[in-house]
Amino acid sequence: MDSFNAIVVERIQDQFSCKIKELRMADLPAGEVTIRVAYSGINYKDAMACSPSGRVVRQYPMVPGIDLAGTVVACSDPRYREGDEVLVTSYELGTGHFGGFSAYARVPADWVVPLPQGLTHREAMILGTAGFTAALSIHRMEANGLRPGQGPVLVRGATGGVGSSSVSMLAALGYEVEASTGKSADHAYLLELGATRVLSREELSPAESKPISKEYWAAAVDPVGGPALAHVLSRMKYGASVALSGLTGGGDFAATVYPFILRGVNVLGIDSVYCPSAVRKTLWERMATELKPRLLEQTVYKEARLNEVAEAAQLVLEGKVRGRVLVRL
């Protein structure tokens, strides 16, 4: 047990590498909880960490993997004990602290969430940070007044991890879901997940877009950002919220103040990295019950071993993945 395999990324001067290495327990960083990892998953941030052009890793060498689920094998904190089933997502995992692409991980106890009844290790990692971001988006929009029956809810980037989880969760709660994607071949998949209508990416980027247009959407989950966000904002209903969590479409968008001052539209910043522990635990319990997607397994694109991680990460970067890539340790 003292030696085990992990994906390690290194940057020495201009040379970058991402490969399997043998580590020892003494190589793991400080932390109160040591976990035998069962599953992790490849998020967009993980794919960037495995790329020489990605700028998410804070120090090298690093074990990527911002998600993990497994079993506690050693702990110096009274909140957890050997044999406990747990999960860890975000914080500095996989970017500033050795992460989940490893047979073992050691983390601060404050980062750990007990695995809720109703979720296996595998199911927790199908959800992962992407599913948690979707749940947090819904939580924030509901706290801002969103309820079923108020009108359609838009989900952008609907075939990605956050998007597909959002479609499933919103549909399960009784919302009318409109899913947007640039992948025409996946319309049937999104309808199966619970979308009532599928929009092409081009429908959110019309040639002429007014600063404020006819009210339509009651809310929007947006892990994409970019220029089309301005059009989305112009079509929101009075008092509606856009839960913004990503920038796969770009970090910039040009808009006006009109949706905000004439319709009271809200942009809710969704940060899953440093979300408070109490909120995390509450949402994971909810994700094991009413927010657990009905077709959870159908959001799995692939289950990869460590030797397949680099190739799968490249597919994620290229936008060729529908749903989630699991990493089985």
Coordinates of C-alpha atoms in Angstrom, one line a residue:
M1 CA 0.0 0.0 0.0
D2 CA 2.9 2.4 0.5
S3 CA 3.4 2.9 -3.3
F4 CA 0.7 3.6 -5.8
N5 CA 0.1 5.2 -9.2
A6 CA -1.1 8.7 -10.0
I7 CA -1.2 11.1 -12.9
V8 CA 1.5 13.8 -12.3
V9 CA 1.9 16.9 -14.4
E10 CA 5.2 18.7 -14.3
R11 CA 6.6 21.8 -15.9
I12 CA 10.4 22.2 -16.0
Q13 CA 11.4 25.3 -17.8
D14 CA 9.6 25.0 -21.2
Q15 CA 9.1 21.2 -20.9
F16 CA 5.6 20.0 -19.9
S17 CA 4.7 16.4 -19.1
C18 CA 1.5 14.6 -18.0
K19 CA 2.1 10.9 -17.2
I20 CA 1.6 8.1 -14.7
K21 CA 4.1 8.1 -11.9
E22 CA 4.6 5.9 -8.8
L23 CA 4.2 7.8 -5.6
R24 CA 4.6 6.9 -2.0
M25 CA 2.4 7.9 1.0
A26 CA 5.2 10.3 2.1
D27 CA 4.7 12.2 -1.2
L28 CA 1.2 13.2 -0.4
P29 CA 0.7 16.7 0.9
A30 CA -0.4 17.6 4.5
G31 CA -3.9 17.0 5.6
E32 CA -5.9 15.2 8.3
V33 CA -7.8 12.8 6.1
T34 CA -6.2 10.1 3.9
I35 CA -8.6 8.6 1.3
R36 CA -8.4 5.5 -0.9
V37 CA -9.8 6.9 -4.1
A38 CA -12.4 4.9 -5.9
Y39 CA -13.5 7.4 -8.6
S40 CA -12.7 10.8 -9.9
G41 CA -13.8 12.6 -13.1
I42 CA -12.5 14.9 -15.8
N43 CA -13.8 18.4 -15.6
Y44 CA -12.8 21.2 -18.0
K45 CA -10.4 22.5 -15.3
D46 CA -8.8 19.1 -15.1
A47 CA -8.4 19.0 -18.9
M48 CA -6.7 22.3 -18.7
A49 CA -4.4 21.1 -15.9
C50 CA -3.3 18.2 -18.2
S51 CA -2.5 20.6 -21.0
P52 CA 0.7 22.6 -21.5
S53 CA -1.4 25.7 -22.4
G54 CA -3.7 25.4 -19.3
R55 CA -3.1 28.0 -16.6
V56 CA -5.0 26.5 -13.7
V57 CA -2.2 24.7 -11.9
R58 CA -0.6 26.9 -9.2
Q59 CA 2.5 24.8 -8.5
Y60 CA 4.3 21.8 -10.0
P61 CA 4.5 18.9 -9.8
M62 CA 0.8 18.4 -9.3
V63 CA -1.7 15.6 -9.3
P64 CA -4.8 16.9 -11.2
G65 CA -8.4 15.9 -10.4
I66 CA -10.6 18.4 -8.7
D67 CA -13.1 15.7 -7.7
L68 CA -12.7 12.4 -5.8
A69 CA -14.8 9.9 -3.9
G70 CA -13.5 7.0 -1.8
T71 CA -13.0 5.5 1.6
V72 CA -11.1 7.0 4.6
V73 CA -8.0 4.9 5.5
A74 CA -6.5 7.2 8.1
C75 CA -7.7 10.4 9.9
S76 CA -6.5 12.6 12.7
D77 CA -9.7 14.6 12.8
P78 CA -12.6 13.4 15.1
R79 CA -15.2 14.1 12.4
Y80 CA -14.1 11.2 10.3
R81 CA -12.8 7.7 10.9
E82 CA -11.3 4.8 9.0
G83 CA -14.0 3.2 6.7
D84 CA -16.1 6.3 6.2
E85 CA -17.3 6.9 2.7
V86 CA -16.6 10.4 1.6
L87 CA -16.2 12.8 -1.3
V88 CA -14.2 15.9 -2.0
T89 CA -14.7 18.5 -4.7
S90 CA -13.0 21.8 -5.6
Y91 CA -11.2 24.0 -3.0
E92 CA -7.6 23.7 -4.2
L93 CA -7.8 20.0 -5.1
G94 CA -6.0 19.2 -8.3
T95 CA -4.6 22.8 -8.8
G96 CA -2.8 23.7 -5.6
H97 CA -3.1 20.4 -3.7
F98 CA -2.6 16.9 -5.0
G99 CA -6.0 15.8 -6.4
G100 CA -8.1 12.8 -7.4
F101 CA -6.2 11.3 -10.3
S102 CA -4.4 9.1 -7.7
A103 CA -5.1 5.8 -5.9
Y104 CA -4.7 7.7 -2.6
A105 CA -5.2 11.4 -1.6
R106 CA -4.7 13.3 1.6
V107 CA -6.7 16.4 2.2
P108 CA -7.8 18.9 5.0
A109 CA -10.8 17.6 7.0
D110 CA -12.7 20.8 6.2
W111 CA -12.8 19.9 2.6
V112 CA -14.4 16.5 3.2
V113 CA -18.2 15.8 2.7
P114 CA -19.7 12.5 3.9
L115 CA -21.0 10.5 1.0
P116 CA -24.8 10.8 1.3
Q117 CA -27.1 7.8 1.5
G118 CA -28.5 7.3 -2.0
L119 CA -25.2 7.9 -3.8
T120 CA -22.4 5.4 -4.6
H121 CA -18.8 6.6 -5.2
R122 CA -19.4 6.2 -8.9
E123 CA -22.7 8.2 -8.9
A124 CA -21.1 10.9 -6.8
M125 CA -18.4 11.3 -9.4
I126 CA -20.9 11.2 -12.3
L127 CA -22.2 14.3 -10.7
G128 CA -18.9 15.7 -9.4
T129 CA -18.1 19.4 -9.5
A130 CA -20.3 19.7 -12.6
G131 CA -23.3 18.3 -10.9
F132 CA -22.6 20.3 -7.8
T133 CA -22.4 23.5 -9.9
A134 CA -25.7 22.7 -11.5
A135 CA -27.3 22.1 -8.0
L136 CA -25.8 25.3 -6.7
S137 CA -27.1 27.3 -9.7
I138 CA -30.6 25.9 -9.0
H139 CA -30.3 26.6 -5.3
R140 CA -29.3 30.2 -5.9
M141 CA -32.0 30.8 -8.5
E142 CA -34.7 29.4 -6.2
A143 CA -33.4 31.5 -3.3
N144 CA -34.0 34.4 -5.7
G145 CA -37.6 33.5 -6.2
L146 CA -37.6 30.9 -9.1
R147 CA -40.5 28.4 -9.0
P148 CA -42.0 26.0 -11.5
G149 CA -44.7 27.5 -13.7
Q150 CA -43.1 30.9 -14.1
G151 CA -41.9 30.2 -17.6
P152 CA -39.1 28.3 -19.5
V153 CA -35.7 28.0 -17.9
L154 CA -32.8 28.1 -20.4
V155 CA -29.7 25.9 -20.0
R156 CA -26.7 26.8 -22.1
G157 CA -24.0 24.3 -23.0
A158 CA -26.5 21.7 -22.3
T159 CA -24.5 18.6 -23.4
G160 CA -21.6 19.5 -21.0
G161 CA -21.3 18.3 -17.4
V162 CA -23.0 21.3 -15.8
G163 CA -25.5 21.6 -18.6
S164 CA -26.7 18.0 -18.7
S165 CA -27.0 17.9 -14.9
S166 CA -28.9 21.1 -15.0
V167 CA -31.4 19.8 -17.6
S168 CA -32.0 16.6 -15.6
M169 CA -32.3 18.3 -12.2
L170 CA -34.6 21.1 -13.4
A171 CA -36.8 18.7 -15.3
A172 CA -37.1 16.5 -12.2
L173 CA -38.3 19.5 -10.2
G174 CA -41.0 20.3 -12.7
Y175 CA -39.5 23.1 -14.6
E176 CA -40.0 23.7 -18.3
V177 CA -36.4 23.4 -19.6
E178 CA -35.1 24.8 -22.9
A179 CA -31.6 23.4 -23.7
S180 CA -29.1 25.1 -26.0
T181 CA -26.3 23.3 -27.7
G182 CA -24.0 23.6 -30.7
K183 CA -24.2 19.8 -31.3
S184 CA -27.1 19.1 -33.6
A185 CA -26.7 15.3 -33.2
D186 CA -27.5 15.5 -29.5
H187 CA -31.0 17.0 -29.6
A188 CA -32.6 13.6 -28.9
Y189 CA -30.3 13.1 -25.9
L190 CA -31.3 16.4 -24.4
L191 CA -35.0 15.7 -24.9
E192 CA -34.5 12.3 -23.2
L193 CA -32.9 14.1 -20.2
G194 CA -36.0 16.2 -19.8
A195 CA -35.7 19.2 -22.1
T196 CA -39.0 20.3 -23.7
R197 CA -37.2 22.2 -26.4
V198 CA -33.7 22.3 -27.9
L199 CA -32.2 25.5 -29.3
S200 CA -29.2 25.7 -31.6
R201 CA -26.3 27.8 -30.5
E202 CA -27.0 30.2 -33.4
E203 CA -30.5 31.0 -32.0
L204 CA -28.8 32.7 -29.1
S205 CA -26.5 34.7 -31.3
P206 CA -28.9 36.5 -33.8
A207 CA -27.4 38.8 -36.4
E208 CA -29.3 41.7 -34.8
S209 CA -29.8 41.7 -31.1
K210 CA -31.5 44.6 -29.3
P211 CA -30.3 45.8 -25.8
I212 CA -33.6 44.7 -24.5
S213 CA -36.1 42.4 -26.3
K214 CA -39.4 40.6 -25.6
E215 CA -39.5 38.9 -22.2
Y216 CA -39.2 35.1 -22.4
W217 CA -37.0 33.1 -20.0
A218 CA -37.8 32.9 -16.3
A219 CA -34.2 31.9 -15.5
A220 CA -31.0 30.6 -17.1
V221 CA -28.2 28.3 -16.2
D222 CA -25.1 29.5 -18.0
P223 CA -21.7 27.7 -17.8
V224 CA -20.7 29.2 -21.2
G225 CA -20.6 33.0 -20.9
G226 CA -19.2 34.8 -24.0
P227 CA -20.9 37.2 -26.4
A228 CA -24.3 35.4 -26.5
L229 CA -24.9 36.2 -22.9
A230 CA -25.9 39.7 -23.9
H231 CA -28.8 38.3 -26.0
V232 CA -29.8 36.0 -23.2
L233 CA -30.0 38.9 -20.7
S234 CA -32.1 40.9 -23.2
R235 CA -34.8 38.1 -23.2
M236 CA -35.1 37.5 -19.4
K237 CA -38.4 38.1 -17.7
Y238 CA -38.9 40.7 -15.0
G239 CA -36.9 39.8 -11.9
A240 CA -35.4 36.7 -13.6
S241 CA -31.9 35.4 -12.7
V242 CA -29.0 34.1 -14.8
A243 CA -26.7 31.7 -12.8
L244 CA -23.3 32.2 -14.4
S245 CA -20.7 29.6 -13.7
G246 CA -18.3 29.3 -16.7
L247 CA -16.6 30.8 -19.7
T248 CA -16.2 28.1 -22.3
G249 CA -17.7 30.6 -24.8
G250 CA -15.3 33.4 -23.7
G251 CA -14.7 35.7 -20.7
D252 CA -16.1 38.8 -22.3
F253 CA -19.5 40.0 -23.4
A254 CA -20.9 43.4 -24.4
A255 CA -24.2 44.4 -22.9
T256 CA -26.1 47.4 -21.6
V257 CA -27.6 48.3 -18.3
Y258 CA -31.2 48.1 -19.6
P259 CA -32.0 44.5 -18.5
F260 CA -30.9 45.3 -15.0
I261 CA -32.5 48.7 -14.5
L262 CA -35.7 48.2 -16.5
R263 CA -36.5 44.5 -15.6
G264 CA -34.5 43.9 -12.4
V265 CA -32.6 41.0 -14.0
N266 CA -30.0 39.4 -11.8
V267 CA -26.7 37.8 -12.7
L268 CA -25.8 35.3 -10.0
G269 CA -22.1 34.4 -9.8
I270 CA -21.8 30.7 -9.1
D271 CA -18.5 29.7 -7.4
S272 CA -18.3 26.0 -6.6
V273 CA -14.6 26.2 -5.5
Y274 CA -14.9 28.0 -2.1
C275 CA -18.6 27.4 -1.5
P276 CA -19.1 27.1 2.3
S277 CA -19.1 23.6 3.8
A278 CA -22.6 23.8 5.2
V279 CA -24.1 24.7 1.8
R280 CA -22.0 21.8 0.2
K281 CA -23.4 19.2 2.6
T282 CA -27.0 20.4 2.2
L283 CA -26.8 20.4 -1.5
W284 CA -25.1 16.9 -1.7
E285 CA -27.9 15.5 0.4
R286 CA -30.4 17.1 -2.0
M287 CA -28.4 15.7 -5.0
A288 CA -28.8 12.2 -3.5
T289 CA -32.6 12.6 -3.4
E290 CA -34.8 15.1 -5.3
L291 CA -32.0 16.4 -7.5
K292 CA -30.6 13.0 -8.4
P293 CA -30.9 12.8 -12.2
R294 CA -33.3 10.0 -13.3
L295 CA -31.0 9.0 -16.2
L296 CA -27.7 9.6 -14.3
E297 CA -25.8 6.8 -16.1
Q298 CA -26.8 8.1 -19.5
T299 CA -24.7 11.3 -18.8
V300 CA -21.5 9.2 -18.7
Y301 CA -19.5 9.5 -21.9
K302 CA -16.7 7.2 -20.9
E303 CA -15.0 5.5 -17.9
A304 CA -11.3 5.9 -18.2
R305 CA -8.3 4.3 -16.4
L306 CA -5.2 6.4 -15.5
N307 CA -3.5 5.5 -18.7
E308 CA -6.4 6.9 -20.7
V309 CA -6.7 10.2 -18.8
A310 CA -4.5 12.3 -21.1
E311 CA -6.3 11.3 -24.2
A312 CA -9.8 11.8 -22.6
A313 CA -8.7 15.2 -21.3
Q314 CA -7.8 16.3 -24.8
L315 CA -11.3 15.3 -26.0
V316 CA -12.8 17.5 -23.2
L317 CA -10.7 20.5 -24.3
E318 CA -11.8 20.0 -27.9
G319 CA -15.5 19.9 -27.0
K320 CA -16.0 16.4 -28.2
V321 CA -17.4 14.9 -25.0
R322 CA -21.1 14.7 -24.2
G323 CA -21.7 14.5 -20.5
R324 CA -19.1 13.2 -18.0
V325 CA -15.8 11.3 -18.3
L326 CA -15.2 9.2 -15.1
V327 CA -11.8 8.1 -13.9
R328 CA -11.8 4.8 -12.2
L329 CA -8.9 4.2 -9.7

